[in-house]
C-alpha atoms as one frame of an Amber mdcrd trajectory, in Angstrom:
protein
  22.907  -7.141   9.821  22.187  -5.042  12.895  20.487  -2.315  10.875  17.861
  -4.648   9.321  14.337  -3.276   9.635  11.223  -5.408   9.136   7.549  -4.483
   8.817   4.455  -6.559   8.141   2.749  -6.575   4.765  -0.167  -4.651   6.267
   2.176  -1.984   7.595   3.844  -1.720   4.196   0.472  -1.080   2.573  -0.260
   1.514   5.223   2.983   3.321   4.427   1.907   3.709   0.815  -1.711   4.632
   1.558  -0.628   7.257   4.084   1.287   8.992   1.301  -1.666   9.225  -1.087
  -3.254  12.421   0.342   0.117  14.192   0.225   0.747  12.940  -3.305  -2.678
  14.087  -4.481  -2.259  17.500  -2.870   1.008  18.018  -4.703  -0.286  16.918
  -8.098  -2.581  19.559  -9.636  -3.222  17.210 -12.527  -1.828  13.702 -12.662
   0.999  13.268 -15.131   0.051  10.730 -17.800   3.465  10.102 -19.370   7.131
  10.907 -18.772   9.621  10.770 -21.630  12.859  10.681 -19.625  15.742  11.570
 -21.982  18.191  13.104 -19.493  21.684  11.873 -20.378  24.083  10.338 -17.877
  26.409  13.290 -18.500  23.717  15.835 -17.604  22.718  13.791 -14.547  26.325
  13.655 -13.355  26.973  17.380 -13.910  23.749  18.405 -12.153  24.496  16.032
  -9.264  27.999  17.466  -8.861  26.573  20.994  -8.737  24.016  19.945  -6.114
  26.622  18.203  -3.936  29.075  21.101  -4.204  26.374  23.562  -3.112  24.986
  21.119  -0.504  21.541  21.298  -2.054  21.363  25.018  -2.835  21.633  24.263
  -6.566  19.034  21.493  -6.558  19.813  19.045  -9.354  16.177  18.380 -10.253
  15.495  22.101 -10.611  18.599  22.525 -12.764  17.532  19.668 -15.022  13.992
  21.061 -15.264  15.288  24.459 -16.414  17.396  22.756 -19.074  14.517  20.477
 -20.123  12.234  23.484 -20.601  14.921  25.014 -22.817  15.520  21.822 -24.823
  11.889  20.751 -25.032  12.863  17.676 -23.038  15.446  16.571 -25.614  18.812
  16.253 -23.858  20.655  15.475 -27.078  21.075  19.272 -27.075  22.784  19.249
 -23.680  26.048  21.154 -23.252  27.779  21.577 -19.909  28.278  25.283 -20.716
  24.478  25.683 -20.497  24.501  24.313 -16.946  27.518  26.443 -16.006  25.694
  29.560 -17.230  22.677  28.739 -15.025  24.910  28.318 -11.980  26.651  31.642
 -12.650  23.308  33.434 -12.880  22.189  31.771  -9.647  25.360  32.849  -7.839
  24.601  36.384  -9.012  21.281  36.221  -7.174  18.823  35.051  -9.835  16.348
  32.309  -8.951  16.307  29.232 -11.187  12.562  29.654 -11.737  13.305  33.019
 -13.370  15.665  31.467 -15.915  12.983  29.958 -18.134  10.588  31.573 -20.558
   8.171  28.649 -20.404   6.732  28.273 -16.906   4.321  25.535 -17.979   7.104
  23.294 -19.282   9.346  24.107 -16.316   6.640  23.156 -13.799   5.903  19.938
 -15.698   9.541  18.860 -15.673   9.904  19.718 -11.986   7.072  17.316 -11.233
   8.172  14.650 -13.709  11.843  14.626 -12.730  10.975  14.771  -9.034   8.985
  11.573  -9.544  11.878   9.840 -11.324  14.832  11.142  -9.289  13.247  12.147
  -5.991  14.884   9.461  -3.849  18.338   9.397  -5.398  20.256  12.350  -3.946
  20.412  14.093  -0.595  21.467  13.592   3.025  21.848   9.995   4.150  23.188
   7.710   6.853  25.648   5.115   5.599  25.721   1.943   7.686  28.422  -0.708
   7.416  27.927  -4.438   7.836  29.648  -4.109  11.228  26.984  -1.660  12.376
  29.034   1.556  12.285  27.375   4.599  10.737  28.368   7.904   9.163  26.402
  10.866   7.846  26.817  12.065   4.283  25.303  14.049   1.442  25.248  12.739
  -2.095  23.980   9.868  -4.217  21.750   7.563  -2.182  20.945   5.197  -5.074
  23.078   2.303  -6.339  23.741   0.417  -9.545  21.535  -2.719  -9.744  24.645
  -4.872 -10.303  27.168  -5.352  -7.485  30.717  -4.015  -7.677  33.172  -6.364
  -9.348  30.592  -8.064 -11.574  30.560  -7.420 -15.308  27.445  -6.597 -17.320
  26.728  -5.286 -20.789  23.702  -3.369 -22.008  22.235  -1.198 -24.740  19.153
   0.993 -25.009  16.459  -1.647 -25.516  13.489   0.274 -24.091  10.446  -0.106
 -26.337  11.836  -3.093 -28.276   9.345  -5.743 -29.376   8.535  -8.782 -27.236
   6.289 -11.649 -28.299   5.978 -14.205 -25.477   2.302 -14.453 -24.482   1.355
 -11.493 -26.669   3.107  -8.857 -28.759   4.155  -5.941 -26.574   6.865  -3.355
 -25.953   9.800  -3.988 -23.668   9.194  -1.620 -20.757  12.387  -2.318 -18.825
  16.123  -2.510 -19.287  18.173  -5.699 -19.712  21.634  -6.073 -18.159  23.469
  -9.088 -19.570  25.627 -10.884 -17.010  26.507 -14.198 -15.369  24.132 -16.440
 -13.445  24.518 -15.815  -9.715  25.619 -12.179  -9.991  24.335 -10.323  -6.880
  21.450  -7.984  -7.700  21.268  -4.766  -5.701  18.372  -2.603  -4.511  18.725
   0.676  -6.409  16.714   2.630  -3.853  15.377   2.056  -0.363  11.770   0.956
  -0.026   9.583  -1.995   0.834   9.032  -5.249  -0.995   5.636  -5.141  -2.660
   5.931  -8.294  -4.767   8.134 -11.368  -4.420   7.608 -14.651  -6.219   6.929
 -16.209  -9.613   5.525 -14.484 -12.687   5.300 -16.356 -15.986   6.813 -13.418
 -17.888   9.479 -12.286 -15.422  10.168 -15.629 -13.775  11.381 -15.146 -10.199
  10.945 -11.421  -9.627  10.955  -8.760  -6.928   8.997  -5.505  -6.894  10.169
  -2.758  -4.515   8.172   0.437  -3.915   9.959   3.629  -2.852   8.869   5.135
   0.448   7.155   8.094  -1.216   5.090   5.605  -3.232   6.037   7.060  -6.620
   8.621   4.572  -7.904   8.143   0.838  -8.337  11.366  -1.014  -9.146  10.934
  -4.344 -10.912  13.754  -6.932 -10.954  13.108 -10.078 -13.018  14.544 -13.356
 -14.431  16.313 -14.127 -11.148  18.297 -17.326 -10.615  16.697 -20.759 -10.764
  16.656 -22.644  -7.472  17.817 -19.761  -5.305  16.563 -16.433  -6.697  16.233
 -14.289  -3.564  18.393 -13.134  -0.691  16.017 -13.263   2.291  13.238 -11.369
   0.494   9.521 -11.432   1.289   6.575  -9.117   0.834   6.522  -6.294   3.375
  10.236  -6.309   4.110  12.054  -2.972   4.340  15.020  -2.868   1.948  17.914
  -0.401   2.060  19.646   1.093  -0.969  22.710  -1.008  -1.761  21.343  -4.205
  -0.191  21.643  -7.561  -1.980  18.116  -8.647  -2.924  18.714 -11.610  -5.232
  20.792 -13.182  -7.972  20.850 -12.782 -11.743  19.466 -15.699 -13.738  17.378
 -16.686 -16.750  13.995 -17.799 -15.376  10.658 -16.910 -16.910   8.517 -17.285
 -20.025   6.781 -20.256 -18.426   3.713 -20.906 -16.308   5.723 -23.572 -14.466
   7.683 -22.196 -11.528  11.477 -22.321 -11.410  11.883 -22.787 -15.164  14.701
 -21.409 -17.320  13.129 -20.367 -20.603  15.207 -17.233 -21.191  17.966 -17.725
 -23.771  20.578 -15.396 -22.245  21.270 -14.795 -18.523  20.355 -11.225 -17.678
  18.645  -8.964 -15.204  15.535  -7.238 -16.457  14.865  -4.228 -14.288  12.631
  -1.230 -14.698  11.068   1.758 -12.998   7.343   2.358 -13.054   6.013   5.739
 -11.925   2.831   5.512  -9.867   1.381   8.968  -9.295  -2.128   7.720  -8.593
  -3.313   4.208  -7.629  -4.923   3.439 -11.011  -1.543   3.684 -12.733  -0.160
   0.615 -10.973  -1.965  -2.079 -12.979  -4.125  -0.064 -15.366  -3.759   0.812
 -19.035  -2.103   4.158 -18.250   1.140   2.791 -16.804   4.272   4.954 -16.933
   7.589   3.134 -17.401  10.928   4.936 -17.624  13.780   4.296 -20.063  16.568
   3.263 -17.654  19.520   3.202 -20.074  21.048   6.586 -19.176  20.152   6.174
 -15.506  21.966   2.828 -15.496  25.115   4.447 -16.871  24.807   7.208 -14.271
  24.303   4.801 -11.355  27.305   2.706 -12.388  29.443   5.272 -10.544  27.975
   4.000  -7.250  28.219   0.209  -7.022  27.597  -1.765  -3.871  30.556  -3.760
  -2.510  29.480  -7.229  -1.414  31.016 -10.222   0.308  29.922 -13.829   0.652
  28.761 -14.890   4.094  29.383 -18.263   5.717  25.872 -19.394   4.743  26.631
 -18.780   1.063  24.530 -15.629   0.754  26.011 -12.336  -0.359  25.627  -9.203
   1.727  26.474  -5.575   1.212  29.388  -3.983   3.060  27.451  -0.724   3.225
  23.931   0.555   2.678  22.558   4.069   2.531  19.431   5.207   4.333  18.034
   8.566   3.110  17.447  11.082   5.861  13.740  11.364   5.045  13.079   7.603
   4.841  10.609   5.848   7.128  12.078   4.003  10.119
């Protein structure tokens, strides 16, 4: 594609390191855990309000006000609560004045900004023919391409035993071998290759350095779609193919019983959280349902690879 952008691995590392001072300045005290319970319904309603107001009713701020009210438990969510906030805002009241718990509100602003920060806003949409158009809205995509079936349930925290007993810190999407896997958000490839637990896997870091997307159990024999460490990836781009590799020290081995994509989001708010004991992983079940409204259309090229018909580049992304 004409829009493809490539950087070296060293430059990719520099992009992340250059963000650290800004990240540290913004974080008064590093968040140690995020229990993300926002429902797909609340995400959709807040997004619609943001898009309708063109960013005046910021969706993250709206969700933070509601989270402070609910104590982070969105099983209490009612759309009438969101409507009431918007009416008060139109009457001239600031969202920050609509909560009685500033400490909780500020925490959820920071936490939800880390989770959702790259998913909504102004963007440039570029077609496979090279034409472009400006827009405002959802910049993130479903991890499964349009036209391909998958099933899922909330399996975050379930037990896993291969290698050692541990919790499942991702989300499994059951599908067919060869299904095109899509980059949820733009970023750069930080990891690409074999892992005995995840099999063929790809790790993509968001440009602000806060989100690490992990895609695992990719197809045996041909797992990736022109992926390598340091490559810039756009939201909506085909990055690989669903499979059942993993649970083996031997490369290119199918030891997973059911074909599926394991994907997850790790928050990295300081460098030690990447591989340390204080990792933060997000329950992606409700986010997956929310992102299903924006699926990437793909076609098969003459060389047999799949490519996206459109990608979205956030306005504040690195070029």
